[in-house]
Coordinates of C-alpha atoms and ligand atoms in Angstrom, one line a residue:
M1 CA -61.6 -71.2 7.6
K2 CA -60.5 -74.8 7.1
R3 CA -59.6 -76.8 10.2
A4 CA -56.0 -77.6 11.0
L5 CA -54.6 -80.7 9.4
S6 CA -51.3 -82.4 9.4
L7 CA -50.1 -84.4 6.4
S8 CA -46.8 -86.3 6.0
G9 CA -44.6 -87.4 3.1
I10 CA -41.0 -88.0 2.3
P11 CA -38.7 -85.2 3.6
V12 CA -36.3 -84.2 0.8
S13 CA -34.9 -80.8 1.7
P14 CA -34.6 -79.6 5.3
G15 CA -35.8 -76.3 6.7
V16 CA -39.1 -74.8 7.8
A17 CA -41.2 -72.5 5.7
V18 CA -44.5 -70.7 6.4
G19 CA -46.6 -69.4 3.5
R20 CA -49.7 -69.6 1.3
A21 CA -50.4 -72.5 -1.0
V22 CA -50.3 -71.9 -4.8
V23 CA -51.7 -75.0 -6.4
W24 CA -49.8 -75.8 -9.6
I25 CA -51.9 -78.2 -11.7
V26 CA -51.4 -80.2 -14.8
R27 CA -54.4 -80.3 -17.1
P28 CA -55.1 -83.6 -18.9
D29 CA -53.4 -83.9 -22.3
A30 CA -56.4 -85.0 -24.3
A31 CA -58.9 -82.2 -24.9
P32 CA -62.5 -83.0 -24.0
R33 CA -64.9 -83.6 -27.0
R34 CA -68.1 -81.5 -27.3
D35 CA -70.6 -82.1 -30.0
L36 CA -71.9 -78.9 -31.6
D37 CA -75.3 -78.0 -33.1
R38 CA -75.1 -77.4 -36.8
E39 CA -75.6 -73.7 -36.4
Q40 CA -72.7 -73.4 -34.0
V41 CA -70.2 -74.7 -36.6
P42 CA -69.4 -71.4 -38.3
A43 CA -68.6 -69.6 -35.0
E44 CA -66.4 -72.6 -34.0
L45 CA -64.4 -72.3 -37.2
E46 CA -64.1 -68.6 -36.6
R47 CA -62.9 -69.3 -33.0
F48 CA -60.3 -71.7 -34.4
R49 CA -59.0 -69.2 -36.9
H50 CA -58.6 -66.6 -34.3
A51 CA -56.6 -69.0 -32.1
V52 CA -54.3 -69.8 -35.0
D53 CA -53.7 -66.0 -35.6
A54 CA -53.0 -65.5 -31.9
S55 CA -50.6 -68.4 -31.8
L56 CA -48.8 -67.0 -34.8
R57 CA -48.4 -63.7 -33.1
E58 CA -47.1 -65.3 -29.9
I59 CA -44.6 -67.4 -31.9
G60 CA -43.4 -64.2 -33.6
E61 CA -42.9 -62.5 -30.3
M62 CA -41.0 -65.5 -28.8
A63 CA -38.8 -65.6 -31.9
D64 CA -38.0 -61.9 -31.6
Q65 CA -37.0 -62.4 -28.0
V66 CA -34.7 -65.4 -28.7
R67 CA -33.2 -63.7 -31.7
G68 CA -32.3 -60.8 -29.5
K69 CA -30.6 -63.0 -27.0
L70 CA -29.1 -65.8 -29.0
G71 CA -29.2 -65.0 -32.7
N72 CA -30.9 -66.2 -35.8
D73 CA -30.1 -69.9 -35.5
Y74 CA -32.2 -70.3 -32.4
A75 CA -35.0 -68.2 -33.7
A76 CA -35.3 -70.6 -36.6
I77 CA -36.9 -73.1 -34.2
F78 CA -39.9 -70.8 -34.2
H79 CA -40.0 -70.5 -37.9
A80 CA -40.6 -74.3 -38.1
H81 CA -43.5 -73.9 -35.6
A82 CA -45.0 -71.0 -37.6
L83 CA -44.9 -73.1 -40.8
F84 CA -47.3 -75.6 -39.3
L85 CA -49.8 -72.9 -38.6
K86 CA -49.8 -71.9 -42.3
D87 CA -49.9 -75.5 -43.6
S88 CA -53.1 -76.7 -45.1
A89 CA -52.0 -80.3 -44.4
F90 CA -52.5 -79.4 -40.7
L91 CA -55.2 -76.8 -40.8
G92 CA -57.3 -78.5 -43.4
P93 CA -58.1 -81.7 -41.5
I94 CA -58.9 -79.7 -38.4
E95 CA -61.4 -77.5 -40.1
K96 CA -62.9 -80.5 -41.9
R97 CA -63.5 -82.3 -38.5
I98 CA -65.0 -79.2 -37.0
S99 CA -67.4 -78.7 -40.0
T100 CA -68.3 -82.3 -41.0
E101 CA -68.3 -84.0 -37.6
G102 CA -69.5 -80.9 -35.7
V103 CA -67.0 -81.1 -32.9
N104 CA -65.2 -78.5 -30.8
A105 CA -61.9 -77.0 -32.1
E106 CA -59.8 -78.1 -29.1
W107 CA -60.7 -81.7 -29.7
A108 CA -60.2 -81.5 -33.5
V109 CA -56.7 -79.9 -32.9
S110 CA -55.6 -82.5 -30.5
V111 CA -56.8 -85.5 -32.6
V112 CA -55.3 -84.2 -35.8
A113 CA -52.0 -83.2 -34.2
E114 CA -51.7 -86.6 -32.6
S115 CA -52.3 -88.5 -35.8
L116 CA -50.0 -86.3 -37.9
S117 CA -47.2 -86.4 -35.3
A118 CA -47.5 -90.2 -35.1
K119 CA -47.0 -90.3 -38.9
L120 CA -44.0 -88.0 -38.7
R121 CA -42.4 -90.0 -35.9
D122 CA -42.5 -93.1 -38.1
L123 CA -40.6 -91.5 -40.9
P124 CA -37.0 -92.8 -41.4
D125 CA -35.8 -89.2 -42.0
Q126 CA -34.5 -88.0 -38.6
E127 CA -35.0 -84.4 -39.4
L128 CA -38.7 -84.9 -40.3
A129 CA -39.2 -87.1 -37.3
L130 CA -38.0 -84.2 -35.2
R131 CA -40.9 -82.2 -36.5
A132 CA -43.3 -84.4 -34.6
A133 CA -42.3 -82.8 -31.3
D134 CA -42.7 -79.3 -32.9
L135 CA -46.2 -80.2 -34.0
V136 CA -47.2 -81.3 -30.5
D137 CA -45.9 -78.0 -29.2
V138 CA -47.8 -76.0 -31.8
S139 CA -51.0 -77.8 -31.1
R140 CA -50.7 -77.1 -27.4
L141 CA -50.2 -73.4 -28.2
V142 CA -53.3 -73.3 -30.3
R143 CA -55.3 -75.1 -27.6
K144 CA -54.0 -72.6 -25.1
H145 CA -55.4 -69.8 -27.3
L146 CA -58.7 -71.7 -27.4
G147 CA -58.7 -71.5 -23.7
D148 CA -58.0 -75.1 -23.1
G149 CA -54.4 -75.0 -21.8
G150 CA -53.5 -78.2 -23.7
A151 CA -51.5 -79.9 -20.9
S152 CA -49.5 -76.8 -20.2
R153 CA -49.3 -75.5 -16.7
Q154 CA -49.1 -71.9 -15.6
R155 CA -45.5 -70.8 -16.3
M156 CA -43.3 -70.7 -13.3
E157 CA -42.2 -67.2 -14.2
E158 CA -45.8 -66.0 -14.1
L159 CA -46.4 -66.9 -10.4
T160 CA -47.3 -63.9 -8.4
G161 CA -47.3 -63.1 -4.7
D162 CA -44.8 -63.7 -1.9
N163 CA -44.1 -66.5 0.5
I164 CA -45.5 -69.0 -2.0
I165 CA -45.6 -72.7 -1.1
L166 CA -45.9 -74.5 -4.4
V167 CA -48.3 -77.5 -4.2
A168 CA -48.2 -79.8 -7.2
D169 CA -48.7 -83.3 -8.3
E170 CA -45.0 -83.5 -9.3
L171 CA -42.2 -81.3 -10.6
T172 CA -40.0 -82.2 -13.5
P173 CA -36.3 -81.1 -13.5
S174 CA -37.1 -78.2 -15.8
D175 CA -40.1 -77.1 -13.6
A176 CA -37.9 -77.1 -10.6
I177 CA -35.0 -75.2 -12.1
R178 CA -37.3 -72.4 -13.0
I179 CA -38.9 -71.9 -9.6
P180 CA -38.8 -68.2 -8.8
R181 CA -36.8 -68.4 -5.6
E182 CA -37.5 -64.8 -4.6
R183 CA -41.2 -65.7 -4.3
V184 CA -41.4 -69.4 -3.5
V185 CA -40.3 -70.5 0.0
A186 CA -41.0 -74.3 -0.2
F187 CA -42.7 -76.9 -2.3
V188 CA -44.8 -80.0 -1.6
T189 CA -45.7 -82.6 -4.2
E190 CA -48.0 -85.6 -4.3
R191 CA -45.4 -87.7 -6.1
G192 CA -41.6 -88.0 -6.2
G193 CA -38.6 -89.4 -4.5
K194 CA -35.6 -88.3 -2.5
T195 CA -33.2 -88.5 -5.4
S196 CA -35.5 -87.0 -8.0
H197 CA -33.9 -84.0 -9.7
A198 CA -36.6 -81.7 -8.2
A199 CA -35.6 -82.9 -4.7
I200 CA -31.9 -82.4 -5.5
L201 CA -32.6 -78.9 -6.7
A202 CA -34.6 -78.1 -3.6
R203 CA -31.6 -79.0 -1.5
S204 CA -29.3 -77.0 -3.7
F205 CA -31.5 -73.9 -3.4
G206 CA -32.1 -74.4 0.3
L207 CA -35.9 -74.7 -0.3
P208 CA -37.7 -76.8 2.3
A209 CA -39.5 -79.6 0.4
V210 CA -41.7 -82.6 1.1
V211 CA -42.7 -85.1 -1.7
A212 CA -45.0 -88.1 -1.9
V213 CA -47.7 -86.6 0.3
P214 CA -50.8 -88.8 -0.2
K215 CA -54.0 -87.0 -1.1
L216 CA -52.2 -83.6 -1.1
L217 CA -54.2 -82.1 -3.9
V218 CA -57.5 -82.9 -2.3
S219 CA -56.4 -81.7 1.1
V220 CA -54.8 -78.4 0.2
G221 CA -56.4 -75.6 -1.7
E222 CA -55.3 -72.4 -3.3
G223 CA -54.4 -69.8 -0.6
D224 CA -54.4 -72.2 2.4
R225 CA -51.8 -71.2 5.0
L226 CA -49.2 -74.0 5.3
V227 CA -46.1 -74.8 7.3
V228 CA -43.7 -77.1 5.6
D229 CA -41.1 -79.0 7.7
G230 CA -38.6 -80.4 5.2
R231 CA -36.6 -82.2 7.9
D232 CA -39.3 -84.5 9.1
G233 CA -41.6 -84.5 6.1
V234 CA -44.6 -82.8 7.7
V235 CA -47.0 -80.3 6.1
W236 CA -49.5 -78.5 8.2
R237 CA -52.6 -76.9 6.7
E238 CA -54.0 -73.9 8.6
P239 CA -51.6 -74.7 11.6
P240 CA -52.4 -73.4 15.1
E241 CA -50.1 -70.5 16.1
D242 CA -48.3 -72.6 18.8
V243 CA -47.4 -75.2 16.2
V244 CA -45.9 -72.4 14.0
S245 CA -43.9 -71.0 16.9
L246 CA -42.5 -74.5 17.8
F247 CA -41.3 -75.0 14.2
L248 CA -39.7 -71.6 14.0
E249 CA -37.9 -72.0 17.3
R250 CA -36.5 -75.4 16.2
R251 CA -35.4 -73.8 12.9
G252 CA -33.6 -71.1 14.9
R253 CA -31.6 -73.7 16.8
E254 CA -30.8 -75.6 13.6
L255 CA -29.5 -72.4 11.9
T256 CA -27.1 -71.8 14.8
V257 CA -25.6 -75.2 14.4
E258 CA -25.5 -74.8 10.6
E259 CA -23.7 -71.5 10.9
S260 CA -21.0 -72.9 13.1
L261 CA -20.4 -75.9 10.8
K262 CA -20.2 -73.5 7.8
R263 CA -17.5 -71.4 9.6
R264 CA -15.5 -74.5 10.3
S265 CA -15.9 -75.7 6.7
L266 CA -14.1 -72.7 5.4
G267 CA -11.0 -73.9 7.2
G268 CA -9.7 -76.0 4.3
I269 CA -9.7 -79.7 3.2
A270 CA -11.0 -82.3 5.7
R271 CA -8.7 -84.9 7.3
T272 CA -10.0 -88.0 9.1
R273 CA -8.9 -88.6 12.7
D274 CA -6.2 -90.9 11.3
G275 CA -4.9 -88.3 8.9
E276 CA -6.5 -89.3 5.5
E277 CA -7.3 -86.4 3.3
V278 CA -10.9 -86.3 2.1
A279 CA -12.2 -84.0 -0.7
V280 CA -15.7 -82.7 -0.2
R281 CA -16.9 -80.9 -3.3
A282 CA -20.2 -79.4 -4.4
N283 CA -22.7 -80.4 -7.1
I284 CA -24.2 -77.5 -8.9
E285 CA -26.8 -77.0 -11.7
L286 CA -26.4 -73.3 -12.4
A287 CA -23.4 -71.1 -12.9
S288 CA -24.8 -68.8 -10.3
E289 CA -24.3 -71.5 -7.6
V290 CA -20.5 -71.0 -7.8
R291 CA -21.0 -68.4 -5.0
D292 CA -22.4 -71.2 -2.8
V293 CA -19.5 -73.5 -3.6
L294 CA -17.2 -71.0 -2.1
G295 CA -19.5 -69.9 0.6
Y296 CA -20.0 -73.3 2.0
G297 CA -16.3 -74.2 1.9
A298 CA -16.4 -76.9 -0.8
D299 CA -13.1 -78.2 -2.2
G300 CA -14.2 -77.4 -5.8
I301 CA -17.1 -78.7 -8.0
G302 CA -17.5 -82.5 -8.2
L303 CA -20.4 -82.3 -10.6
F304 CA -21.7 -79.4 -12.7
R305 CA -24.9 -80.7 -14.3
S306 CA -24.5 -78.7 -17.5
E307 CA -27.8 -79.8 -18.9
F308 CA -29.5 -77.3 -16.7
L309 CA -28.0 -74.6 -18.9
Y310 CA -30.6 -75.8 -21.4
L311 CA -33.4 -76.9 -19.0
S312 CA -33.5 -73.6 -17.2
S313 CA -34.8 -72.0 -20.3
E314 CA -37.6 -74.4 -20.9
G315 CA -35.5 -76.2 -23.4
V316 CA -35.5 -73.3 -25.8
E317 CA -32.1 -71.7 -25.3
F318 CA -29.2 -73.9 -26.1
P319 CA -26.3 -71.6 -25.3
D320 CA -23.9 -71.3 -28.2
E321 CA -20.2 -72.2 -28.1
A322 CA -19.1 -68.7 -27.1
I323 CA -21.7 -68.4 -24.3
Q324 CA -20.8 -71.9 -23.0
T325 CA -17.1 -71.1 -23.1
A326 CA -17.7 -68.0 -21.1
I327 CA -19.8 -69.8 -18.5
Y328 CA -17.3 -72.6 -18.0
R329 CA -14.4 -70.2 -18.0
E330 CA -15.9 -68.1 -15.3
A331 CA -16.5 -71.1 -13.0
L332 CA -13.0 -72.4 -13.6
E333 CA -11.4 -69.0 -12.9
R334 CA -13.4 -68.4 -9.7
L335 CA -12.5 -71.8 -8.3
A336 CA -8.9 -72.2 -9.4
P337 CA -6.9 -74.1 -8.4
R338 CA -9.7 -76.3 -7.1
P339 CA -11.0 -78.9 -9.5
V340 CA -14.2 -78.3 -11.5
V341 CA -15.8 -81.4 -12.9
I342 CA -18.1 -80.5 -15.7
R343 CA -20.5 -83.2 -16.8
T344 CA -21.5 -83.0 -20.5
Y345 CA -25.2 -82.8 -21.2
D346 CA -27.2 -85.5 -19.4
L347 CA -30.4 -84.9 -21.3
G348 CA -33.2 -87.3 -22.2
G349 CA -34.7 -89.7 -19.7
K350 CA -36.8 -87.7 -17.2
K351 CA -35.0 -84.5 -18.2
G352 CA -37.3 -84.1 -21.1
A353 CA -35.6 -82.9 -24.2
R354 CA -38.2 -84.3 -26.6
H355 CA -37.0 -81.8 -29.1
L356 CA -33.6 -83.3 -29.2
V357 CA -34.7 -87.0 -29.2
G358 CA -37.1 -86.2 -32.0
T359 CA -39.8 -88.4 -30.7
E360 CA -41.6 -89.5 -27.5
E361 CA -39.9 -92.6 -26.2
P362 CA -42.0 -95.2 -24.5
N363 CA -39.5 -95.7 -21.8
P364 CA -37.1 -92.7 -21.8
V365 CA -35.2 -93.6 -18.7
L366 CA -33.9 -96.6 -20.6
G367 CA -33.7 -94.7 -23.9
L368 CA -31.6 -92.0 -25.5
R369 CA -30.2 -90.4 -22.4
G370 CA -26.8 -88.9 -21.5
V371 CA -24.0 -89.9 -23.8
R372 CA -26.3 -91.8 -26.1
L373 CA -28.2 -88.7 -26.9
C374 CA -24.9 -86.8 -27.3
F375 CA -23.9 -89.3 -30.0
R376 CA -27.2 -88.9 -31.7
R377 CA -27.0 -85.1 -31.6
A378 CA -23.3 -85.0 -32.5
D379 CA -23.6 -81.3 -33.4
M380 CA -24.6 -80.4 -29.9
F381 CA -22.0 -82.6 -28.3
R382 CA -19.1 -81.2 -30.5
T383 CA -20.1 -77.7 -29.6
Q384 CA -20.0 -78.5 -25.9
I385 CA -16.7 -80.3 -26.0
R386 CA -15.1 -77.5 -27.9
A387 CA -16.5 -75.0 -25.4
L388 CA -15.1 -77.0 -22.5
L389 CA -11.7 -77.4 -24.1
A390 CA -11.6 -73.7 -25.0
A391 CA -12.3 -72.8 -21.4
A392 CA -9.8 -75.4 -19.9
S393 CA -6.8 -73.1 -19.6
A394 CA -8.8 -70.9 -17.1
G395 CA -8.5 -73.4 -14.2
N396 CA -8.6 -77.0 -13.2
L397 CA -11.1 -78.6 -15.5
R398 CA -12.2 -82.3 -15.6
I399 CA -14.7 -83.5 -18.1
L400 CA -17.2 -86.1 -17.0
I401 CA -19.4 -88.2 -19.3
P402 CA -22.8 -89.4 -18.2
M403 CA -24.7 -92.7 -18.7
V404 CA -21.6 -94.6 -19.9
S405 CA -22.4 -98.3 -20.3
G406 CA -19.0 -99.6 -21.5
V407 CA -15.6 -98.9 -22.9
E408 CA -16.6 -98.4 -26.5
E409 CA -18.6 -95.3 -25.6
M410 CA -15.5 -93.7 -23.9
R411 CA -13.4 -94.5 -27.0
R412 CA -16.0 -92.7 -29.1
V413 CA -16.0 -89.8 -26.7
R414 CA -12.2 -89.6 -26.9
A415 CA -12.5 -89.3 -30.7
F416 CA -14.8 -86.3 -30.2
V417 CA -12.3 -84.8 -27.8
D418 CA -9.4 -85.3 -30.2
E419 CA -11.4 -83.8 -33.1
A420 CA -12.4 -80.8 -31.0
R421 CA -8.8 -80.3 -29.9
Q422 CA -7.7 -80.3 -33.5
E423 CA -10.3 -77.8 -34.5
L424 CA -9.4 -75.4 -31.7
D425 CA -5.8 -75.8 -32.6
E426 CA -6.5 -74.8 -36.2
R427 CA -8.3 -71.7 -34.8
G428 CA -5.3 -70.9 -32.7
V429 CA -7.2 -71.4 -29.4
P430 CA -4.8 -72.8 -26.7
V431 CA -5.9 -76.0 -24.9
P432 CA -3.8 -77.5 -22.1
D433 CA -2.2 -80.9 -22.9
N434 CA -4.0 -82.9 -20.3
V435 CA -7.6 -82.3 -19.6
P436 CA -8.7 -85.3 -17.6
L437 CA -11.6 -87.2 -19.0
G438 CA -13.8 -89.3 -16.7
A439 CA -16.7 -91.7 -16.9
M440 CA -19.8 -91.7 -14.7
I441 CA -20.4 -95.1 -13.2
E442 CA -24.1 -95.1 -12.9
V443 CA -25.2 -98.0 -15.2
P444 CA -24.7 -101.5 -13.7
S445 CA -22.8 -102.6 -16.8
A446 CA -20.3 -99.8 -16.3
A447 CA -19.8 -100.8 -12.6
I448 CA -19.3 -104.4 -13.5
T449 CA -16.7 -103.5 -16.1
A450 CA -15.2 -100.6 -14.1
D451 CA -11.7 -102.2 -14.4
L452 CA -11.9 -102.1 -18.2
I453 CA -13.2 -98.5 -18.2
A454 CA -10.7 -97.4 -15.6
A455 CA -7.9 -98.5 -17.9
E456 CA -9.1 -96.0 -20.6
V457 CA -10.1 -92.9 -18.6
D458 CA -8.5 -90.5 -16.1
F459 CA -11.1 -90.8 -13.3
L460 CA -14.4 -92.4 -12.4
S461 CA -17.3 -90.8 -10.6
L462 CA -20.0 -93.0 -9.1
G463 CA -23.5 -91.6 -9.8
T464 CA -25.3 -93.6 -7.1
N465 CA -28.7 -92.1 -7.8
D466 CA -28.9 -93.8 -11.2
L467 CA -26.7 -96.7 -10.1
I468 CA -29.3 -97.6 -7.4
Q469 CA -32.2 -97.0 -9.8
Y470 CA -30.9 -99.2 -12.5
T471 CA -29.5 -101.9 -10.3
L472 CA -32.6 -102.3 -8.2
A473 CA -35.0 -101.5 -11.1
A474 CA -36.6 -98.9 -8.9
D475 CA -37.5 -95.5 -10.4
R476 CA -35.7 -92.9 -8.3
A477 CA -38.6 -90.5 -8.5
N478 CA -41.4 -93.0 -7.9
E479 CA -42.7 -93.0 -4.3
H480 CA -44.4 -96.4 -4.8
V481 CA -40.9 -98.0 -4.9
S482 CA -39.1 -95.8 -2.5
D483 CA -38.8 -98.7 -0.1
V484 CA -37.0 -100.7 -2.8
F485 CA -34.6 -97.9 -3.6
R486 CA -32.1 -98.7 -0.9
P487 CA -28.6 -97.3 -1.1
H488 CA -27.4 -99.8 1.5
H489 CA -28.6 -102.9 -0.5
P490 CA -25.9 -105.5 -0.6
S491 CA -25.8 -105.3 -4.4
I492 CA -25.0 -101.6 -4.2
L493 CA -22.3 -102.1 -1.6
R494 CA -20.7 -104.8 -3.8
L495 CA -20.8 -102.7 -6.9
I496 CA -19.3 -99.7 -5.2
S497 CA -16.6 -101.8 -3.6
R498 CA -15.8 -103.3 -7.0
V499 CA -15.5 -99.9 -8.6
A500 CA -13.3 -98.5 -5.8
E501 CA -11.1 -101.5 -6.2
A502 CA -10.9 -101.1 -10.0
G503 CA -9.9 -97.4 -9.5
R504 CA -7.2 -98.4 -6.9
A505 CA -5.8 -101.1 -9.2
A506 CA -5.6 -98.8 -12.2
G507 CA -4.3 -95.8 -10.1
K508 CA -7.3 -93.7 -11.1
P509 CA -9.3 -91.7 -8.6
V510 CA -12.9 -92.7 -7.9
A511 CA -15.4 -90.1 -6.6
V512 CA -19.0 -90.4 -5.5
C513 CA -21.3 -87.6 -6.8
G514 CA -24.6 -89.2 -6.1
E515 CA -26.9 -88.2 -3.2
M516 CA -25.6 -91.1 -1.1
A517 CA -22.6 -89.0 -0.3
A518 CA -24.7 -86.4 1.5
D519 CA -26.1 -88.9 4.0
P520 CA -23.7 -88.9 7.0
V521 CA -24.0 -92.6 7.8
L522 CA -23.6 -93.6 4.2
F523 CA -20.7 -91.2 3.8
M524 CA -18.9 -93.1 6.5
L525 CA -19.7 -96.4 4.7
L526 CA -18.3 -95.0 1.4
L527 CA -15.2 -93.8 3.2
G528 CA -14.8 -97.3 4.5
L529 CA -15.2 -98.7 1.0
G530 CA -12.2 -96.6 0.0
I531 CA -13.7 -93.5 -1.5
R532 CA -11.8 -90.2 -0.8
E533 CA -13.6 -87.8 -3.1
F534 CA -17.2 -86.8 -2.6
S535 CA -19.6 -84.3 -3.9
M536 CA -23.1 -83.1 -2.9
G537 CA -25.3 -80.1 -2.9
P538 CA -23.3 -77.1 -1.6
R539 CA -25.4 -76.7 1.6
S540 CA -24.6 -80.2 2.7
V541 CA -20.8 -79.7 2.4
P542 CA -20.1 -78.3 5.9
A543 CA -21.9 -81.1 7.7
L544 CA -20.2 -83.8 5.7
K545 CA -16.7 -82.2 6.1
D546 CA -17.4 -82.4 9.8
V547 CA -18.3 -86.1 9.5
A548 CA -15.0 -86.7 7.6
C549 CA -13.0 -85.0 10.3
G550 CA -14.9 -86.8 13.1
V551 CA -14.2 -90.4 12.0
S552 CA -11.1 -92.6 11.5
A553 CA -10.8 -94.1 8.0
A554 CA -9.5 -97.4 9.6
D555 CA -12.7 -97.6 11.7
A556 CA -14.9 -96.8 8.7
A557 CA -13.1 -99.6 6.7
R558 CA -13.8 -102.1 9.5
M559 CA -17.5 -101.1 9.4
A560 CA -17.6 -101.4 5.6
R561 CA -16.0 -104.9 5.7
A562 CA -18.6 -106.0 8.2
A563 CA -21.4 -104.5 6.1
L564 CA -20.1 -106.3 3.0
S565 CA -20.5 -109.6 4.7
L566 CA -24.2 -109.1 5.3
S567 CA -27.1 -110.4 3.2
T568 CA -30.0 -108.0 3.5
P569 CA -30.4 -104.2 3.5
D570 CA -32.1 -104.5 6.9
D571 CA -29.0 -106.2 8.4
V572 CA -26.7 -103.6 6.8
A573 CA -28.9 -100.7 8.1
A574 CA -28.9 -102.2 11.6
L575 CA -25.1 -102.4 11.5
L576 CA -24.6 -98.9 10.1
L577 CA -26.9 -97.3 12.7
R578 CA -25.2 -99.1 15.6
E579 CA -21.6 -98.5 14.4
S580 CA -21.8 -95.0 13.0
E581 CA -22.8 -93.5 16.4
N582 CA -19.8 -95.2 18.0
L583 CA -17.4 -94.1 15.3
F584 CA -18.3 -90.5 15.1
S585 CA -17.0 -87.7 17.4
G586 CA -18.0 -84.5 15.6
G587 CA -20.6 -81.8 16.0
A588 CA -22.9 -82.6 13.1
E589 CA -26.1 -84.4 13.6
L590 CA -26.0 -87.9 12.1
R591 CA -29.4 -87.6 10.4
T592 CA -29.8 -90.4 8.0
A593 CA -32.3 -91.9 5.6
V594 CA -31.0 -95.4 6.4
T595 CA -33.7 -97.3 8.2
V596 CA -34.2 -100.9 9.2
Ligands
PEP601 C1 -26.4 -89.8 -10.2 O1 -27.1 -90.4 -11.0 O2 -26.1 -90.2 -9.1 C2 -25.9 -88.4 -10.6 C3 -25.1 -87.8 -9.8 O3 -26.4 -87.8 -11.7 P1 -27.9 -87.3 -11.8 O4 -28.5 -87.2 -10.4 O5 -27.9 -85.9 -12.4 O6 -28.6 -88.3 -12.6
MG602 MG1 -27.2 -89.8 -13.1

């Protein structure tokens, strides 16, 4: 048995889990090249043709499944995939390379697919350019049937066993959303950051998680027994029994406190000690989380990340208008009269969606993401807006637009909303007169022009995860710059203060839906900067409601004014750590990521 070893990383989701490691690996994208002897060539060609046949069969099965669930339009995606596998322009050059160059099939497939997809991507015709991504998918499938895997990992859905602790290099948002929660009890990754979507999802799901653990994949092997402490960022390999007991005892004590905060949270909206009402809502990714919104006593939904409707199905199943309407309607009905803020698709960037963009972007986080992609894929956007408006009469809907960089985009969105309203009117679908439309403030240009945007929308919502990322030029999911990603940087304080002021002047509410709101100390700072509407993962709601009730808004404002006068993040951190302890008189623990 391996000896006990303790590793540490960035804690991103609290709790303790004990289980066995399942190592979830990415294989390199480029297939290795093998040179064949002449006499091996015919067998290699045969092996390639078998792989093509097997891929066609698999595509047919997938198409049948999707057709059954979503209808013919979606199954058509697979038709395009199958065409490549019958096209001599794709198959011919592969066979030629195998026979004339005497190389292995995996290598020939990856080289031909890469060069053909590069040509497709360069075509001016958008529809043809979209085929490039299909071709890459098809080539991966053929490589899988050649036994190469072609950069694909084991499917999340195929994980077997219980008490699994997932050990990976990193998890994308669509990986994380598909974690089988009945089998996986925690995850640990070698890369990542506290505000990456995988980390956000871990908190939503109550899965303990630690990211950015150096040398994780060389230290932990398949089947190793692990303890994960998501509060302090510790991962034990083959832990001694007394260590396991200590962790479990501590977790027992934490659960008792969490239960009592949860009970109190169900008692209604929070009020500060000096009587200011503070709304604490939940952020969700899946409709199934509505249960948690109610269970943890949230005052509605502050952010429904609707793109996960798509990402949770590996980017295959875009729910059609009727399905979307039903999903939104159900959330609205169950939470009425509480507000439900549904954000339109924030796809692109790190949330993949290569199929939708039509090409690999060299720098996707600064590319076709959020509302920009919605404009590019106007069909998808129109459908979503219609579904939202058609559901609106079921409750208290607010529509939120992601990645807005200025006023013009919101004007364009309004035109989409007006058009959708008219279409529904013609169909006889009733839509309430006023469905509030808001802009996310998460791009620095939007924060700087928040006064102009506020004049044209009904509300603003600060997405601090991206606002910090883009303002400080520090990738939110990159552990190498996690020390640069500082929510209490003076630039961030000034931007938030400016946005809060713009909202006040225009009489428009300003909410914070980024992860900053879930940090008790930063919550007090935000309260002091004038914010009265917050949202966060459902499980964080009870503790933050307790913080809201245990502080006076006037004291928080004094602390925020002092913080605004400081010049470095360290000075701000020192002030916040000193003052917040003095200001707060509640039961929650003031655990914070703020450090000097
Ligand atoms: C944000 O950027 O702060 C936000 C709430 O949106 P997301 O985390 O989904 O990018
Ligand atoms: Mg964002």
